[in-house]
Tab-separated table of C-alpha atoms in Angstrom:
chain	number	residue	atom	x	y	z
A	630	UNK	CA	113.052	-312.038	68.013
A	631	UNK	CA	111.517	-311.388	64.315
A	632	UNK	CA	109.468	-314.068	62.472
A	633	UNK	CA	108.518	-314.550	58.787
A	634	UNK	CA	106.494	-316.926	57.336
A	635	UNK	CA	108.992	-317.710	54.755
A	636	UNK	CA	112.648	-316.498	53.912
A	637	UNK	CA	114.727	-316.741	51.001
A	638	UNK	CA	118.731	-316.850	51.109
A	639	UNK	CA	120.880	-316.405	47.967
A	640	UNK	CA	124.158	-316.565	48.215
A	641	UNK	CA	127.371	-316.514	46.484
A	642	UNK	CA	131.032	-316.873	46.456
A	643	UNK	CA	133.532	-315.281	44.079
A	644	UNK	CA	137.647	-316.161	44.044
A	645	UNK	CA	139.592	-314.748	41.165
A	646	UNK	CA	142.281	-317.298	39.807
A	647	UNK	CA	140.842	-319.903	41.406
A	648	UNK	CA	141.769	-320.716	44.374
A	649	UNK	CA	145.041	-318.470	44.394
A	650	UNK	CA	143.486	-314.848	43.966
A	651	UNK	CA	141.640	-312.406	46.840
A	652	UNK	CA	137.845	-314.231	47.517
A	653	UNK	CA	135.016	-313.013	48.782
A	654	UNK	CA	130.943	-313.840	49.614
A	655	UNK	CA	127.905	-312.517	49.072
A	656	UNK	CA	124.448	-312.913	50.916
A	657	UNK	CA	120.950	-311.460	50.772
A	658	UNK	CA	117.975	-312.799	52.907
A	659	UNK	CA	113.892	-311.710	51.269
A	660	UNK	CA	110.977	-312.120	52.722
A	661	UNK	CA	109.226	-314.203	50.395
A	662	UNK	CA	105.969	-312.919	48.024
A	663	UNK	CA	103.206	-314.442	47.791
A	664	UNK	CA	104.316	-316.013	44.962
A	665	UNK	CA	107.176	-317.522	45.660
A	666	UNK	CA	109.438	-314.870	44.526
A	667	UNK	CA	111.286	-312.329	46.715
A	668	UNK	CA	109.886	-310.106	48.182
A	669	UNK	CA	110.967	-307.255	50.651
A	670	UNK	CA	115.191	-307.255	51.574
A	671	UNK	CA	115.590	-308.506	54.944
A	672	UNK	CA	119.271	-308.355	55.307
A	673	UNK	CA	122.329	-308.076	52.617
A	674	UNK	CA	126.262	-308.776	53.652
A	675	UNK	CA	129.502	-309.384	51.955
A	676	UNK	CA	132.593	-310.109	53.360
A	677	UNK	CA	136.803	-310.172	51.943
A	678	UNK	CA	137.862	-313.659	52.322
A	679	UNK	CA	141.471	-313.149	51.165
A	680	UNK	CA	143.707	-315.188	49.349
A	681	UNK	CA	144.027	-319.212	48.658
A	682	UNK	CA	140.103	-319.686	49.037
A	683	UNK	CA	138.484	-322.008	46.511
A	684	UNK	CA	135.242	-321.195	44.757
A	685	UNK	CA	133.165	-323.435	46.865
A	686	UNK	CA	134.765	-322.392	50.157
A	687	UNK	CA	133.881	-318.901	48.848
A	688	UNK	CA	130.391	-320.083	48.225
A	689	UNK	CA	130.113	-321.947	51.666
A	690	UNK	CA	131.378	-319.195	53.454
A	691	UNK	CA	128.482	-316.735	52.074
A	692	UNK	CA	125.810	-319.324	52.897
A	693	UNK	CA	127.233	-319.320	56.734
A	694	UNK	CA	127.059	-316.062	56.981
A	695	UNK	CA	123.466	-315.130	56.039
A	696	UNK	CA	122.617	-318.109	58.441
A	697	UNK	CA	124.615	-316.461	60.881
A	698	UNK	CA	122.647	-313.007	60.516
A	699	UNK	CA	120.157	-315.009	61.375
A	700	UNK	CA	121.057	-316.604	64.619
A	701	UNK	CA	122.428	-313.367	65.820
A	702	UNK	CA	119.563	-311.562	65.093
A	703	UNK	CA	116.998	-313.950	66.616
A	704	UNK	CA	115.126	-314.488	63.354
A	705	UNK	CA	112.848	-317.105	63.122
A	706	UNK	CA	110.841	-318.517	60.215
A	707	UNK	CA	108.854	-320.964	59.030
A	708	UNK	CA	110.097	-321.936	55.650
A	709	UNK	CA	113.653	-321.316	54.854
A	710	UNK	CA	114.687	-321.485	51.061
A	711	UNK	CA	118.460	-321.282	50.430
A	712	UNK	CA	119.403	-320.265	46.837
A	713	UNK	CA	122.260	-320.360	44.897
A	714	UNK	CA	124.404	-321.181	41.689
A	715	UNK	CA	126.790	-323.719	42.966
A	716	UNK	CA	125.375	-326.795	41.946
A	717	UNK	CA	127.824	-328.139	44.293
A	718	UNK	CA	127.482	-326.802	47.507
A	719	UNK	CA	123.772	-326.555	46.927
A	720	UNK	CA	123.552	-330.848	46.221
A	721	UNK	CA	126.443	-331.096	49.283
A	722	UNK	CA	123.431	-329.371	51.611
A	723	UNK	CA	120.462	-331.351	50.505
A	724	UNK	CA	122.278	-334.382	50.680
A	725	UNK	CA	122.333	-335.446	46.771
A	726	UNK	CA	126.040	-335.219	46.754
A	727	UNK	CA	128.809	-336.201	49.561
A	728	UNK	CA	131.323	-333.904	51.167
A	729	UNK	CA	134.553	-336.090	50.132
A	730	UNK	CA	136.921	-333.057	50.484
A	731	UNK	CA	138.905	-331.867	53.868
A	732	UNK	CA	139.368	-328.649	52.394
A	733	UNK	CA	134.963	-328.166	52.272
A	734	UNK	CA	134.485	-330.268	55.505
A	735	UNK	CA	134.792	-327.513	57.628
A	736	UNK	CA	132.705	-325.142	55.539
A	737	UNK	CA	129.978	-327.905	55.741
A	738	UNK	CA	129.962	-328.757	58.977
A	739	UNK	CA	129.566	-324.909	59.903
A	740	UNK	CA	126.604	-324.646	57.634
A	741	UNK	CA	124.912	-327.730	59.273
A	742	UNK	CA	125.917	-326.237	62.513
A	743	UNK	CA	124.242	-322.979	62.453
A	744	UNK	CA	121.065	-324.610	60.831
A	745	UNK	CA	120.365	-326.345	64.294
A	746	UNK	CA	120.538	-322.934	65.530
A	747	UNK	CA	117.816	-321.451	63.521
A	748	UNK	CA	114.474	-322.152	64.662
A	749	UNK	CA	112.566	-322.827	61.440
A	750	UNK	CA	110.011	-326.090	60.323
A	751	UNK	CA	111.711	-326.870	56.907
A	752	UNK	CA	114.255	-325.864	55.028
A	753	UNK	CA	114.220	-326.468	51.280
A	754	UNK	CA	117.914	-326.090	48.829
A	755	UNK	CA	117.081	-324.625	44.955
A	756	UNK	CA	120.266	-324.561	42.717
A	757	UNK	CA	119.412	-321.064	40.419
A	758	UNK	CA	120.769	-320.137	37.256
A	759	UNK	CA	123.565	-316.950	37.601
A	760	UNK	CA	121.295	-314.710	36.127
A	761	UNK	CA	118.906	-314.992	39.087
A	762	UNK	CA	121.324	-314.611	41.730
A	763	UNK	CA	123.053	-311.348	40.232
A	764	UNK	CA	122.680	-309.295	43.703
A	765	UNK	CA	124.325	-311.798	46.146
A	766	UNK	CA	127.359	-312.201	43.233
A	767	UNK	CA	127.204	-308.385	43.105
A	768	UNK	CA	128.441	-308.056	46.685
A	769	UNK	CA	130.839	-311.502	46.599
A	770	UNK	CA	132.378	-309.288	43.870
A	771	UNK	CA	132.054	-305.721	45.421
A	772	UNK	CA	134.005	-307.256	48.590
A	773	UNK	CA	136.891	-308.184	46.438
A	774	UNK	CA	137.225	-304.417	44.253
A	775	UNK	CA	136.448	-302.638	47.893
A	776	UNK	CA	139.695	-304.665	49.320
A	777	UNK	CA	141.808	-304.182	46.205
A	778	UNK	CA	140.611	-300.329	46.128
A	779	UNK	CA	141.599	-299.764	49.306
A	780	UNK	CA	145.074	-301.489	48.788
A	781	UNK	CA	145.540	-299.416	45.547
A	782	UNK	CA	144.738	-296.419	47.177
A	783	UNK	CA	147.160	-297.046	50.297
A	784	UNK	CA	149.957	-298.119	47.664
A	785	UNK	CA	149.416	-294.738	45.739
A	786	UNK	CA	149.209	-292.473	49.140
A	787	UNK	CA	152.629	-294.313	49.999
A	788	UNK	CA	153.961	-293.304	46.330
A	789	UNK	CA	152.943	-290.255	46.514
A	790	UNK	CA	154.284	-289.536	50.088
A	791	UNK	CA	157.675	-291.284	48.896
A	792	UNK	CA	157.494	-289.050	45.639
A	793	UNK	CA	157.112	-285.992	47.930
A	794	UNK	CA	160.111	-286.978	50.520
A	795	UNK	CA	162.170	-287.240	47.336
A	796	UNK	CA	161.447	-283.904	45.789
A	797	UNK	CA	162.130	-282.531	49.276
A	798	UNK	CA	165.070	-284.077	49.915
A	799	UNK	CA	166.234	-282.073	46.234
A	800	UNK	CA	164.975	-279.021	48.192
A	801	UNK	CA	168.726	-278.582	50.056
């Protein structure tokens, strides 16, 4: 078990042609300063989502898992200080704004879940401009080019291959 006084989670979601394009999320967990700013990396993730995921389930999906770094890694804290730049989701979780859709329900619900799981004595939600969550959209973005990377390279070893089998088969 690790505890820190206070911990600070920004998160984000990315989905290109919203919601019909490859997705992905984003996290980072700091230790936070003195000042209220971050301070030392705890923990960074990002994770392919795949296709037909909205921006928000994108977004929800990056918040669950930097709470679920936590749970699995036993960390405690006292203050924890989610971050992010969906108004949305970040109103949904502090209970300005209601969860009307099925399609975020789930996402929600998760969230919530995993918060009981966390051993903390407050939690407090901060919508942030873009600008000041530029690492956690970093990775929701760097999960989506890794993905399409690695399915451009895979389609060009197969065309190459094929090219190859045809010049050989020119070889008789």
């Amino acid at each position: 078990m690790s505890y820190y006084h206070r911990l600070i989670i920004n998160f984000d979601g990315a989905s290109r042609h919203n919601p019909h394009g490859p997705a992905g999320c984003g996290w980072v967990i700091y230790e936070m300063n003195g000042n209220g700013s971050e301070g030392n990396e705890v923990a960074r993730g990002q994770k392919y989502l795949g296709h037909n995921v909205s921006n928000n389930q994108a977004e929800y999906e990056g918040v669950e898992a930097a709470l679920q770094y936590l749970v699995d890694n036993s960390i405690e804290c006292h203050g924890l200080y989610i971050r992010g730049d969906s108004e949305v989701v970040i109103n949904q979780l502090d209970g300005v704004y209601a969860v009307r859709s099925p399609n975020i329900r789930g996402y929600y619900d998760a969230v919530v879940n995993l918060l009981d799981c966390i051993s903390y004595h407050f939690v407090k939600y901060r919508h942030v401009e873009r600008h000041m969550n530029d690492y956690a959209d970093e990775l929701a973005n760097d999960a989506i080019r890794e993905m399409e990377d690695g399915i451009w390279a895979q389609m060009n070893a197969r065309q190459q291959y094929s090219d190859s089998s045809d010049s050989d088969s020119d070889w008789y």
